[in-house]
Amino acid sequence: MKNIKKILTLVLTVFLMLLYTVPCACADNPEARAIMEKVDARDDGDNQISDMEMILIDKRGSERVRKIHTFSKDKGEDSLKLMFFQHPADVKDTAFLTYDYDDPDKDDDQWLYLPALRKTKRIASTDKSGSFMGSDLTYSDMTSRNLEDYDYTFYEKLKETEVNGVKTWVIWSIPRSKDIMEETGYEKSLLFVRQDNFFVIRAKQWVCDGGYLKYMDVKNIERIEGIWVATEMHVTKKKGKDTVHKTILKLRDVKFNQNLDYDLFTVRRMEKGL
Amino acid sequence: MGNKIIIAACFVTFMAFTLLLPWPTFAAENESLDEIIGGFDDDTQQTAHGLPSEEVKPSAFSLNGNLKLGASYNFAHDKPEGNGTDWRGLSRLCTKLSLELNAKLSSAWQARISGKGTYDFAYAIRGRDEFTDDVLDNYEKELELGETYVQGSLTKNFDIKIGRQIVVWGKSDNIRVTDILNPLDMRLPGIADIEDLRLPVTMTRLDYYTGDWSLTGIAIHEIRFNKNPEYGSDFYPLSIPPPHEDKPASNFKNTEYAAALNGIFSGWDIAFYWADFYNDMPHTRLVSAAPQQTEWKHSRLKMFGAAFNQALGNWLLKSEVAYIDGFEFFNSPGKDYSRTDVLAGVEYSGFKDTTLSIEVADRQINDFDEALKLPPDYAKEDEFQWAARLTRDFLNDTLTLTILTSTFGVTGQDGALQHFSTEYDITDSVKISGGVVLYQSGNLARYSNIGNNDRLFCEIKYSF
């Protein structure tokens, strides 16, 4: 009898411990989810080319600039993306190729061409919480998210608010598992979704490590060939009220429907360069 | 009573565990409304128009390059006995200018000319009389043509690349098994610039692509071998100069050939290799018995190899195998030997901004004869090597830490080196780096006398 009590006590304790290790599974709000489904379904274009400029600003105000030429194309539900780094000089011609699979059970394929080594390396990393090219964006920010990995609820005190004169919904995005938290690097996010075009124009993200907060703020949004595109976005990483680092991301020469060949999204093309 | 103690212990454990856990914080409970939705920078009005496009027509020509100044300081040498070179202190103060001109000839064709020039002030500062002519000729100054080629597509599936170039085979990063086409600069092991480690050679390369596969055929016209430590340098293992080296001429008869079949699939890659080439490392050959005269000669080898890697979550598994035939040895004249090389490796990228890789390789000479252990061959039946590398980025990729160890024999009994370095981006154009390389002497001939070459190094690099 004593042993049974001991076992039951231990089982109860372990159960409670496990309960606390699992992130709080807040009830998913169907209305908030429906909005996020519309965000996900919004036409983001196909056969896209653009020039991306990232200005990286440290807390002392020193700036570094990254210039990247990007190509992207849909293949069914999957997305193919090829990036050629143009600046600074020491990373020129470095190329990054991603096959972003819609199937959540299938890991993305990623390759990196390093011109200094004349070698293409396959990148195996489901952990996408690392910095993308030294910016405040992570690799997870550069790939699409699976709605089924998150619970969506309206912000408790403010379902709607205006951002720069535009009406938005305010929605919590809470990862459903610790794995997703670790993969993306975010504990939770508060999203501001424009009501007229279902575009996330602001996001506040709670970073898992270090107690940082990240503020994503779309400063310019442009309708190009009928598709809404954030042509300037600021991402600020803060600790408390102090800015730790900031990234200004600008897109130029955005073009859709460029009839890009699938052959473009290959290791062969990475190695040959632009 | 016992149960109460257990329950109390469980409760304390539970509370301690709970307090240590990162709680999922819910803003509404802890923060005010302004704190939750605030914190963004100035509320700039969003506009319906983006930035004006910069219509800059890309130039057909681009010139890039870098200028470096690097220094090394040896701190482990003792004062030499007699008239030997004193390797203590400054061993390198080298400037290097690298230039690369790229031309985009059309949408399908491009060309590159590159080269570098170096001058090492350390020899003039320390007194050129201290060094052998071999050292001065090969280390003090250098002017070299780098990758220089024309590359294009003959058809949609057919590419050609002609000229001096580098072709990297295999999946491993730290140990070479199937990566045999380009010779290496081995003069300063563990310290050579990674971009200068492989030496380009003139070749014609044809690639045919179909689906997930590509077939490559290569003819190597320029016969070029490793740059090894010169007689009189601190990494040269012997006290006597090497014999004359019989280098095959770069002519049609001596052309080296290679072929590869590469498959790239979702989650994994595979490659098969074949090559008919000269051994980069020479063997000693008897030219005449009386008086005894020897020379260095490069055997013609044939290699069959394969490489495979597979991504599994944050893990990248790597493996390579090569069967190489045609090795010759001084102590077994008239007989060819084959060698089987096997490599396995793993790379882990699950730690944030960090990559950790470990590779192990074994090179086994088949039908080994004990006589091959004798000088001047010093061959080993089994050569085991392992390498581990850790790289981690800090401060938004401005600071990179690298730790590399390359070890022959399980515990380094055949020789080893450890490399610790850090690199910092001062600006987009200027980087500084520094570190230390530690060497361990061992049974391998080329590592037999390097244990006191430990050195500190630093470098500043301006890229344009």
XYZ file of C-alpha atoms in Angstrom, chain A residues 5-6 9-10 13 16-17 20-21 24 26 60 64-66 87-90 92 101 106-107 109 111 116-119 121-122 124-127 129-131 133-136 155-156 158 164 172 174 187-188 190 192 194 201-204 215-222 231 236 238 245-246 250 252-253 261 263 267-268 272 274, chain B residues 3 6-7 10 13-14 17-18 21 23 25-28 33 35-55 64 104 110 147 151 153 156-159 166 168 171-173 194-195 198 209 264-269 311 313-316 347 349-350 352-353 396-398 424 428 431 463-464:
158
model
C 1.043 5.712 -2.523
C 4.667 6.481 -3.248
C 2.680 10.612 -5.563
C 5.639 10.421 -7.904
C 4.480 15.088 -9.428
C 2.443 18.259 -12.933
C 6.021 18.919 -13.983
C 4.275 23.048 -16.769
C 6.838 22.245 -19.440
C -0.010 27.093 -22.125
C -4.765 28.816 -24.880
C 26.232 52.491 -31.109
C 26.447 47.671 -42.079
C 24.722 47.048 -45.387
C 23.751 43.774 -47.039
C 27.343 43.366 -50.924
C 29.605 43.581 -48.947
C 32.512 42.589 -51.138
C 33.723 39.691 -49.020
C 29.709 38.748 -52.952
C 7.934 22.625 -48.268
C 9.054 17.444 -44.381
C 12.211 19.407 -43.560
C 16.024 21.738 -48.246
C 22.018 24.882 -49.773
C 35.683 31.447 -51.095
C 35.593 27.634 -50.854
C 34.098 27.108 -54.355
C 31.769 24.716 -52.632
C 27.105 23.007 -48.713
C 23.812 21.431 -47.783
C 20.666 20.787 -42.238
C 18.857 22.902 -39.731
C 15.319 22.624 -38.543
C 16.329 25.184 -35.942
C 16.036 30.702 -34.793
C 19.480 31.854 -35.917
C 20.143 35.279 -37.335
C 22.904 37.287 -42.402
C 23.510 39.086 -39.121
C 20.139 40.838 -39.236
C 17.387 40.869 -36.636
C -5.655 40.307 -27.639
C -7.747 40.233 -24.509
C -8.046 45.254 -27.485
C -1.074 54.892 -38.481
C -1.891 36.606 -30.295
C 1.079 31.246 -29.563
C 7.793 32.337 -27.285
C 4.788 34.201 -28.667
C 1.343 39.784 -31.078
C -1.418 43.594 -36.034
C -4.711 45.283 -41.442
C 1.889 45.395 -40.628
C 3.251 45.110 -37.122
C 4.381 42.313 -34.885
C 5.803 42.230 -31.423
C 9.361 44.845 -32.991
C 8.579 44.360 -36.661
C 7.080 47.467 -38.197
C 6.144 47.840 -41.856
C 6.959 51.409 -42.828
C 6.090 51.209 -46.496
C 3.569 49.015 -48.178
C 3.045 49.084 -51.903
C 8.812 47.577 -49.399
C 14.111 46.445 -33.746
C 15.152 45.571 -27.589
C 20.120 46.157 -32.618
C 17.992 47.249 -35.536
C 14.037 47.588 -48.093
C 13.419 47.569 -54.637
C 12.531 46.632 -58.184
C 12.407 28.706 -65.004
C 16.212 25.466 -63.554
C 22.736 24.222 -57.288
C 23.968 24.551 -60.875
C 27.372 29.834 -61.906
C 23.929 35.743 -61.496
C 4.617 9.320 3.003
C 7.927 11.910 0.280
C 5.017 14.240 -0.473
C 7.896 16.011 -4.139
C 10.990 19.507 -6.022
C 7.917 20.525 -7.939
C 11.265 22.930 -10.896
C 8.362 25.238 -11.525
C 11.029 27.003 -15.740
C 6.895 30.590 -17.565
C 4.041 34.984 -19.632
C 0.799 36.513 -20.653
C 1.070 40.140 -21.150
C -2.375 41.009 -20.047
C -1.915 48.009 -22.401
C 3.476 48.313 -22.830
C 1.898 45.494 -24.751
C 1.049 47.243 -27.976
C 3.666 49.954 -27.629
C 7.394 49.934 -27.897
C 7.486 50.496 -31.621
C 9.636 53.279 -32.970
C 8.193 56.474 -34.349
C 4.882 55.919 -36.050
C 5.798 56.813 -39.561
C 2.820 57.020 -41.838
C 2.577 54.058 -44.114
C 2.467 55.067 -47.703
C 0.877 53.477 -50.674
C 4.000 53.956 -52.693
C 7.321 52.279 -52.198
C 10.763 53.661 -52.608
C 11.714 54.833 -56.051
C 13.380 52.074 -57.975
C 17.015 52.561 -58.732
C 17.327 51.706 -62.372
C 36.782 42.913 -56.709
C 29.507 38.950 -68.061
C 31.055 34.709 -68.395
C 41.228 31.257 -61.330
C 32.362 29.510 -68.617
C 26.220 26.973 -71.626
C 20.121 24.196 -72.023
C 21.575 21.123 -70.295
C 25.228 21.354 -71.255
C 27.829 23.617 -69.586
C 39.049 24.840 -58.724
C 35.758 20.581 -55.132
C 31.020 16.247 -48.798
C 33.499 16.595 -45.957
C 34.812 19.963 -44.809
C 40.985 29.063 -46.627
C 40.443 30.772 -50.005
C 43.333 24.921 -53.007
C 22.379 18.108 -66.378
C 20.897 16.042 -55.519
C 17.625 15.007 -53.916
C 15.298 16.192 -51.201
C 17.178 15.627 -47.954
C 20.179 13.803 -49.391
C 22.901 13.894 -52.028
C 20.090 15.884 -43.620
C 16.658 17.595 -38.687
C 19.594 19.598 -37.354
C 22.048 16.825 -38.231
C 23.976 16.425 -41.462
C 27.558 18.168 -38.510
C 23.442 22.990 -36.421
C 20.893 22.827 -33.619
C 21.796 28.915 -32.246
C 24.335 30.529 -34.607
C 24.808 39.730 -35.246
C 27.501 37.871 -37.170
C 30.166 40.534 -36.593
C 35.656 40.619 -36.114
C 31.592 46.021 -44.059
C 37.960 42.703 -40.807
C 37.800 44.012 -49.135
C 36.584 46.051 -52.107
